[in-house]
């Protein structure tokens, strides 16, 4: 097999954001864009010679072509073995599990997650390490450095290989094993959860609806919920994966999963509703007439995970990203276990999980997971809830009501201002950052700031420090707001404003929007959001 060195030059900005390198699909399809980045990953991680990789993606537009390009580059760089999902498809949690199970050196995951797919939408590539988790900040820096001095791409001169049939194929010296994307993941879920108890719940008349949003989880959800647990076939909606996700936005939240939300809030609601995103790592949980925020879901799971067999031993500790509400902190305090506050990004949980300091972790951005893999896991969260419901005999609404009575309620909402002019967003943040020290004691729209800072994180395992991870404003009366710019968008800037108000007694069933309205007004007054961006309301409220 011939191997060519294709001359190339650095392409500016090949630096992963919160989760991998996400760009417009056409940018990824431009000459040598993908090739440069893959070669930089290989160069930045010490070469591919003899190594084993997992390779797969969420099936979005350009997935199939990108897989072939990556295989040729891996063959050109002397990789020993590649494990690929059939058809080039793997959910992100399944890929993380396979890396760990097969002892692979790393994995290439093709996805822009919840971002839309299509030639005029988004594409992405994320490199995961041998622990199954996203590359750390240190590894990311090494990849960036490699991308900045790249001069050649080593590529095998080989034809496309078919990935439709299971089995082994070779490209020169490289062995490519095509595996069923669902089987191993299913076996892992079987180990963690009592699927027979869920099946008995369903057999007893419990009804559910899972929205796969025409993304990667359709086949996984059918195998688990329908084939294994006996739910009716129409329990999985939008279950056929499509390269453009049916033109939708595969983000499991009340805005983008509006049909499911409408059903769950209506008179014919099933007992349980859930959704997952483009690559299957996010989740949304809804009961009949009861939406569960991701922060509350994490807290509830932390409180009740011992009801699932894989967690019966209890939890070593928990972690949440900083903008996530402190609901889980209250559970951890009551249980006497450690609770860590990390920056946004699943990669920051990796060291804590590897060191055995935490069992569970989660984020406000619809991510929940545990030490079973090193990614967040959408269907895992769904099964965890179903397992808890099956064992406790309580509905979603009853579980949440009990939880709030026990721990108080952290009313929570995230307001997103999308596609804001990047310069305007950057100056809004930097001007506010400069004023942080002067804010305590000042009143805004009737609320007084008690503390304000720029969040920095010192990793307790490796000591690395990540600064400027979000501006935090604390107010009298237990309210907190966080402002940060998203690291996953592909056009303009997305300003995220996270609002939280703790209420421990009185009415715990108020509308979150009403409770948080004074805080939202105070944040607008402090940060001058409307005045600077011209936006009088957020584009998305979750
Ligand atoms: C990614 C990361 C998450 C992060 C989320 C939002 O999720 O894996 O850790 O919380 O983006 O990040 P940002 O606020 O910077 O947009 P996913 O599901 O897109 O991979």
XYZ file of C-alpha atoms and ligand atoms in Angstrom:
562
model
C 0.000 0.000 0.000
C 1.352 3.393 -1.002
C 1.639 6.107 1.598
C 1.819 9.724 0.504
C 3.053 12.728 2.396
C 0.643 15.444 1.325
C 2.198 18.877 1.854
C 0.072 21.245 3.909
C 0.279 24.387 6.030
C -1.357 25.325 9.348
C -5.018 26.361 9.244
C -5.724 29.072 11.814
C -8.032 28.348 14.737
C -7.895 24.555 14.918
C -8.450 24.640 18.660
C -11.138 22.537 20.333
C -13.801 24.450 22.261
C -15.871 23.124 25.164
C -16.191 19.798 23.391
C -14.101 19.129 20.294
C -13.614 21.263 17.201
C -17.024 22.358 15.899
C -17.347 24.241 12.653
C -19.726 24.746 9.775
C -19.905 21.542 7.704
C -18.657 23.306 4.582
C -15.567 24.461 6.491
C -14.861 20.848 7.476
C -15.349 19.780 3.849
C -12.913 22.409 2.543
C -9.611 21.020 1.198
C -7.380 19.623 3.947
C -9.387 21.084 6.888
C -10.340 17.709 8.367
C -7.074 16.128 7.205
C -4.993 18.793 8.958
C -6.884 18.421 12.210
C -6.680 14.622 12.270
C -2.947 14.716 11.532
C -2.489 17.345 14.274
C -4.301 15.070 16.747
C -1.993 12.211 15.797
C 1.135 14.378 15.973
C 0.021 16.020 19.231
C -0.574 12.663 20.927
C 2.753 11.041 20.125
C 1.955 9.418 16.770
C -0.336 6.547 15.783
C 2.245 3.788 15.172
C 0.799 0.436 16.264
C -2.019 2.068 18.241
C -5.653 1.031 18.537
C -8.452 3.537 17.979
C -12.236 3.616 18.182
C -13.919 5.510 15.364
C -17.536 6.521 14.846
C -19.952 9.395 14.721
C -23.549 10.449 15.106
C -24.344 9.830 11.439
C -24.795 13.469 10.501
C -24.071 14.824 7.019
C -20.388 14.206 6.039
C -20.003 11.461 8.689
C -19.468 8.683 6.131
C -16.905 10.609 4.053
C -15.028 11.809 7.146
C -14.730 8.226 8.455
C -13.030 7.137 5.213
C -10.606 10.080 5.323
C -9.698 9.349 8.948
C -9.150 5.657 8.169
C -6.741 6.583 5.352
C -4.815 8.949 7.618
C -4.653 6.381 10.424
C -3.380 3.789 7.934
C -0.851 6.316 6.615
C 0.415 6.913 10.135
C 0.848 3.219 10.913
C -2.057 2.612 13.299
C -2.465 -1.048 14.198
C -6.193 -1.488 14.700
C -9.362 0.543 14.334
C -12.729 -0.424 15.806
C -15.529 1.206 13.822
C -19.263 1.228 14.431
C -21.278 -0.370 11.644
C -22.051 2.238 9.001
C -19.561 4.533 10.749
C -22.075 5.171 13.529
C -21.494 5.169 17.297
C -23.183 7.233 19.991
C -20.711 9.212 22.090
C -21.401 7.121 25.236
C -21.023 3.895 23.231
C -17.705 5.152 21.823
C -16.439 6.028 25.307
C -17.406 2.571 26.551
C -15.698 0.845 23.605
C -12.458 2.743 24.146
C -12.397 1.533 27.737
C -13.563 -1.995 27.006
C -11.119 -2.657 24.183
C -8.191 -0.897 25.864
C -7.889 1.428 22.867
C -5.345 4.237 22.905
C -7.979 6.798 21.936
C -11.019 7.510 19.851
C -12.205 9.843 17.115
C -15.839 10.871 17.604
C -17.512 12.715 14.753
C -20.280 14.926 16.066
C -21.347 18.472 16.708
C -23.646 17.060 19.388
C -26.886 19.029 19.719
C -26.014 21.426 16.876
C -28.078 20.895 13.680
C -26.657 18.744 10.870
C -26.502 19.180 7.101
C -24.262 20.762 4.505
C -25.269 24.217 5.734
C -25.253 23.257 9.396
C -22.576 21.980 11.766
C -19.955 19.247 11.973
C -17.419 18.385 14.622
C -14.595 16.107 15.675
C -13.622 15.237 19.197
C -10.617 13.222 20.300
C -11.070 11.056 23.381
C -8.228 9.601 25.411
C -7.507 6.067 26.600
C -9.748 6.568 29.656
C -12.671 7.089 27.246
C -13.008 10.777 28.095
C -12.494 13.977 26.107
C -8.897 15.187 25.744
C -7.775 17.197 28.748
C -6.723 20.847 28.515
C -3.084 19.722 28.459
C -3.608 17.288 25.589
C -5.704 19.861 23.732
C -2.830 22.335 24.006
C -0.429 19.757 22.540
C -2.804 19.169 19.609
C -3.101 22.924 19.002
C 0.689 23.217 19.035
C 0.916 20.402 16.459
C -1.730 22.079 14.282
C 0.327 25.267 14.277
C 3.436 23.647 12.850
C 1.969 21.011 10.568
C 3.729 20.579 7.212
C 2.441 17.231 5.872
C -0.390 14.757 6.107
C 0.506 11.076 5.904
C -2.181 9.311 3.996
C -2.585 5.802 2.640
C -3.513 5.526 -1.002
C -6.413 3.146 -0.414
C -9.977 2.859 -1.653
C -13.004 3.418 0.569
C -13.903 0.345 2.576
C -17.460 -0.755 3.140
C -18.604 -0.420 6.718
C -22.019 -1.975 6.246
C -21.122 -5.546 7.176
C -19.834 -6.654 10.570
C -16.400 -8.256 10.587
C -12.733 -7.560 9.859
C -11.216 -5.755 6.890
C -7.594 -4.741 6.397
C -6.120 -1.646 4.791
C -2.440 -2.469 4.299
C -1.170 -3.292 7.774
C -4.127 -1.810 9.621
C -6.908 -4.053 10.852
C -10.394 -2.546 10.784
C -13.066 -4.274 12.866
C -16.646 -3.267 12.148
C -18.827 -3.874 15.191
C -22.492 -3.568 16.070
C -22.826 -0.089 17.631
C -25.490 -1.146 20.143
C -24.482 -4.583 21.558
C -21.701 -3.615 23.974
C -23.609 -0.609 25.265
C -26.672 -2.759 25.904
C -24.590 -5.230 27.917
C -23.206 -2.382 30.042
C -26.705 -1.058 30.817
C -27.752 -4.582 31.767
C -24.937 -4.626 34.367
C -25.914 -1.274 35.899
C -29.700 -1.371 35.963
C -32.419 -3.792 36.834
C -33.980 -3.941 33.391
C -36.322 -6.721 34.526
C -37.824 -4.339 37.088
C -38.325 -1.745 34.339
C -39.875 -4.413 32.119
C -42.258 -5.364 34.959
C -43.190 -1.692 35.412
C -43.993 -1.427 31.708
C -45.911 -4.721 31.761
C -47.994 -3.254 34.583
C -49.237 -0.480 32.317
C -46.604 2.251 32.811
C -46.353 4.269 29.598
C -43.397 6.175 28.208
C -42.248 8.178 25.209
C -38.617 8.700 24.177
C -37.787 11.301 21.521
C -34.656 10.280 19.612
C -34.911 13.494 17.561
C -33.928 11.630 14.368
C -30.445 11.348 15.816
C -28.134 8.536 16.871
C -30.093 7.083 19.829
C -33.025 5.654 17.813
C -31.536 2.127 17.474
C -30.175 2.168 21.056
C -33.546 3.237 22.490
C -35.432 0.630 20.465
C -33.092 -2.128 21.621
C -33.320 -1.112 25.279
C -36.808 0.251 25.773
C -38.833 -1.684 23.205
C -36.991 -4.980 22.654
C -35.581 -5.434 26.162
C -38.092 -3.678 28.425
C -41.242 -4.324 26.406
C -42.370 -0.738 25.748
C -44.649 -0.373 22.737
C -42.885 0.402 19.432
C -44.416 3.884 19.314
C -42.680 4.660 22.628
C -39.672 5.699 20.550
C -40.539 8.751 18.467
C -38.363 10.145 15.661
C -36.371 6.927 15.956
C -34.858 6.840 12.474
C -31.449 8.550 12.375
C -31.202 11.075 9.518
C -28.125 13.008 8.299
C -29.882 16.334 8.927
C -31.916 15.127 11.938
C -35.052 15.726 9.883
C -34.192 19.420 9.667
C -34.556 19.713 13.437
C -32.288 20.899 16.188
C -31.356 17.723 18.113
C -31.154 19.405 21.489
C -33.258 17.760 24.207
C -34.821 20.728 25.958
C -38.355 22.119 26.215
C -37.757 24.427 23.237
C -36.361 21.950 20.709
C -38.308 18.921 21.943
C -41.540 20.928 21.826
C -43.728 18.082 20.505
C -42.744 15.819 23.370
C -43.220 18.652 25.877
C -46.681 19.388 24.460
C -47.618 15.740 24.851
C -46.268 15.535 28.399
C -48.123 18.649 29.513
C -51.398 17.602 27.825
C -54.335 15.413 28.877
C -53.017 12.270 27.128
C -49.522 12.372 28.590
C -47.763 9.057 29.197
C -46.214 8.465 32.620
C -42.698 9.307 31.521
C -41.054 11.266 28.723
C -37.421 11.679 27.744
C -35.252 12.827 24.855
C -31.617 12.687 23.805
C -29.456 14.718 21.450
C -27.505 14.309 18.202
C -24.820 12.015 19.605
C -26.752 10.530 22.523
C -24.934 12.040 25.471
C -27.535 14.596 26.589
C -30.921 13.886 28.130
C -34.176 15.542 29.077
C -36.496 14.014 31.675
C -40.186 14.916 31.901
C -42.964 13.418 33.955
C -46.663 13.822 33.321
C -47.100 17.580 33.741
C -43.641 17.887 35.326
C -40.440 19.023 33.582
C -37.271 18.159 35.520
C -34.376 20.570 35.118
C -31.015 18.863 34.461
C -29.745 20.259 37.766
C -32.684 18.751 39.659
C -32.272 15.485 37.780
C -28.663 15.248 38.941
C -29.708 15.946 42.551
C -32.536 13.392 42.463
C -30.243 10.750 40.984
C -27.580 11.498 43.599
C -30.217 10.962 46.287
C -31.653 7.737 44.867
C -28.964 6.074 42.730
C -28.498 3.350 45.356
C -31.848 1.939 44.165
C -30.111 0.781 40.963
C -27.959 -2.335 41.353
C -24.838 -0.788 39.815
C -24.861 1.927 42.501
C -26.135 -0.031 45.496
C -22.734 0.437 47.162
C -23.416 4.196 47.475
C -21.525 7.113 45.987
C -17.875 8.058 46.492
C -18.714 11.684 45.768
C -20.430 13.878 43.195
C -19.472 16.757 40.932
C -21.279 19.393 38.943
C -20.176 22.097 36.567
C -20.092 25.531 38.163
C -23.178 26.966 36.363
C -25.245 23.911 37.385
C -27.509 24.608 40.365
C -26.398 23.722 43.874
C -29.286 21.253 44.316
C -26.847 18.317 44.248
C -24.620 20.037 46.839
C -27.490 19.831 49.306
C -27.857 16.091 48.740
C -24.106 15.563 49.070
C -24.019 17.544 52.326
C -26.875 15.477 53.766
C -25.158 12.227 52.770
C -21.762 13.391 53.983
C -20.033 12.857 50.627
C -17.725 15.173 48.689
C -19.124 17.554 46.080
C -16.833 19.174 43.497
C -17.544 22.272 41.403
C -15.778 22.170 38.015
C -15.753 24.409 34.937
C -18.201 23.727 32.092
C -17.075 20.750 29.997
C -17.220 17.028 30.655
C -13.439 16.821 30.337
C -13.108 18.374 33.794
C -14.804 15.369 35.434
C -12.297 12.887 33.981
C -9.587 13.151 36.623
C -12.091 12.982 39.498
C -13.701 9.876 37.982
C -10.353 8.221 37.248
C -9.171 8.894 40.794
C -12.341 7.383 42.277
C -13.215 10.655 44.007
C -16.676 10.800 42.432
C -19.265 8.309 41.179
C -21.799 10.698 39.642
C -21.543 14.002 37.824
C -23.671 16.301 35.771
C -24.237 19.615 34.116
C -27.071 22.059 33.606
C -26.613 21.560 29.850
C -28.606 18.318 29.987
C -25.682 16.042 30.809
C -25.681 13.399 33.531
C -23.409 10.429 33.932
C -21.297 8.265 36.176
C -18.043 6.381 36.440
C -19.336 3.693 34.034
C -17.818 5.669 31.124
C -16.080 9.035 30.721
C -18.826 10.873 28.826
C -22.263 11.993 29.815
C -24.868 9.450 28.841
C -28.419 10.192 27.710
C -29.961 6.718 27.790
C -28.151 5.916 31.027
C -30.044 8.816 32.659
C -33.332 7.578 31.197
C -32.755 4.052 32.548
C -31.642 5.424 35.918
C -34.922 7.347 36.243
C -36.976 4.342 35.121
C -35.117 2.123 37.586
C -35.764 4.614 40.411
C -39.455 4.846 39.454
C -39.757 1.047 39.252
C -38.229 0.499 42.698
C -39.757 3.488 44.536
C -43.193 3.152 42.962
C -43.383 6.946 42.745
C -44.155 9.086 39.688
C -41.716 11.724 38.414
C -43.855 14.504 39.940
C -44.096 12.713 43.290
C -40.347 12.071 43.358
C -39.604 15.752 42.709
C -42.161 16.946 45.277
C -40.597 14.689 47.920
C -37.129 15.846 46.913
C -37.960 19.544 47.224
C -39.683 19.004 50.582
C -36.563 17.293 51.861
C -33.843 19.512 50.396
C -35.560 22.763 49.331
C -35.824 23.790 45.694
C -33.164 25.510 43.623
C -35.328 27.303 41.066
C -33.241 27.407 37.928
C -33.241 28.624 34.352
C -30.681 29.329 31.628
C -31.216 32.209 29.226
C -29.333 32.034 25.919
C -28.733 35.010 23.652
C -27.626 33.409 20.400
C -25.579 34.717 17.484
C -24.660 37.929 19.282
C -21.982 39.998 17.572
C -18.725 38.482 18.888
C -17.094 41.842 19.664
C -20.184 43.067 21.553
C -20.334 39.848 23.584
C -16.603 39.967 24.358
C -16.739 43.563 25.569
C -19.858 42.904 27.662
C -17.934 40.167 29.440
C -14.642 42.009 29.798
C -16.287 45.218 31.045
C -18.256 43.260 33.630
C -15.100 41.382 34.630
C -13.365 44.682 35.333
C -16.227 45.889 37.518
C -16.525 42.690 39.593
C -14.595 44.000 42.594
C -16.751 47.104 42.863
C -20.102 45.288 42.734
C -20.566 43.930 46.298
C -22.864 46.256 48.222
C -24.398 47.763 45.095
C -28.101 47.307 44.304
C -29.462 46.474 40.835
C -33.205 46.445 40.097
C -33.810 46.003 43.807
C -31.294 43.210 44.479
C -28.003 43.760 46.276
C -24.813 41.998 45.198
C -23.042 40.250 48.088
C -20.110 38.725 46.161
C -18.834 38.699 42.580
C -15.935 36.773 41.041
C -14.458 35.164 37.934
C -14.503 31.389 38.477
C -11.172 29.571 38.414
C -10.675 25.845 39.014
C -7.677 24.092 40.454
C -7.950 20.404 39.551
C -7.581 18.540 42.865
C -5.973 15.554 41.113
C -3.325 17.033 38.806
C -3.170 20.583 40.173
C -3.789 22.228 36.774
C -5.540 25.577 36.956
C -8.250 26.767 34.542
C -9.134 30.419 34.944
C -11.820 32.729 33.493
C -14.493 30.044 33.494
C -17.495 32.289 34.070
C -18.521 35.419 35.982
C -20.465 34.726 39.163
C -22.771 37.198 40.871
C -24.235 36.329 44.268
C -27.153 38.343 45.649
C -28.801 38.807 49.032
C -31.465 36.176 49.662
C -29.613 33.213 48.155
C -29.808 34.094 44.458
C -26.916 33.466 42.069
C -26.336 34.390 38.443
C -23.522 33.253 36.144
C -22.537 34.770 32.810
C -20.291 33.044 30.283
C -19.846 32.673 26.554
C -20.603 29.291 25.026
C -17.690 27.261 23.682
C -19.774 25.123 21.327
C -21.385 27.562 18.878
C -20.299 28.001 15.273
C -21.574 31.479 14.424
C -21.242 34.697 16.404
C -21.250 34.386 20.184
C -23.818 32.802 22.476
C -24.164 34.564 25.806
C -25.414 32.212 28.489
C -27.005 33.636 31.643
C -27.655 31.067 34.352
C -30.168 32.025 37.060
C -30.726 30.285 40.376
C -32.754 31.027 43.500
C -32.899 28.707 46.472
C -36.273 28.451 48.270
C -36.424 26.194 51.317
C -39.946 26.690 52.599
C -43.343 27.977 51.599
C -44.685 27.207 48.132
C -42.217 24.940 46.323
C -44.370 24.583 43.209
C -44.178 28.091 41.801
C -43.407 28.905 38.192
C -39.614 29.129 37.816
C -39.938 32.093 35.432
C -41.882 34.057 38.058
C -39.460 33.242 40.861
C -36.432 34.167 38.737
C -37.849 37.334 37.107
C -36.379 39.751 39.700
C -32.962 38.078 39.350
C -33.128 38.274 35.549
C -33.932 41.975 35.810
C -31.004 42.527 38.194
C -28.577 40.730 35.852
C -29.750 42.819 32.925
C -29.177 45.949 34.973
C -25.651 44.857 36.035
C -24.471 43.520 32.683
C -26.433 45.882 30.404
C -27.485 42.975 28.198
C -30.393 44.709 26.449
C -28.535 47.986 26.074
C -25.426 46.395 24.565
C -26.918 43.598 22.462
C -30.246 45.190 21.513
C -31.947 41.982 22.699
C -34.842 42.462 25.072
C -35.410 38.741 25.615
C -33.299 35.590 25.314
C -33.635 33.355 22.241
C -33.869 30.196 24.322
C -34.882 29.631 27.931
C -34.217 26.181 29.330
C -20.815 20.181 25.494
C -19.924 19.759 26.619
C -20.593 20.019 27.933
C -21.019 21.466 28.030
C -21.903 21.817 26.862
C -22.255 23.291 26.792
O -21.911 19.338 25.426
O -19.609 18.399 26.512
O -19.699 19.684 28.933
O -21.700 21.699 29.223
O -21.243 21.507 25.653
O -21.099 24.012 26.593
P -21.142 25.542 26.226
O -21.956 26.193 27.310
O -19.726 25.978 26.199
O -21.852 25.679 24.901
P -22.256 18.588 24.073
O -23.467 17.769 24.390
O -22.538 19.708 23.107
O -21.047 17.809 23.730
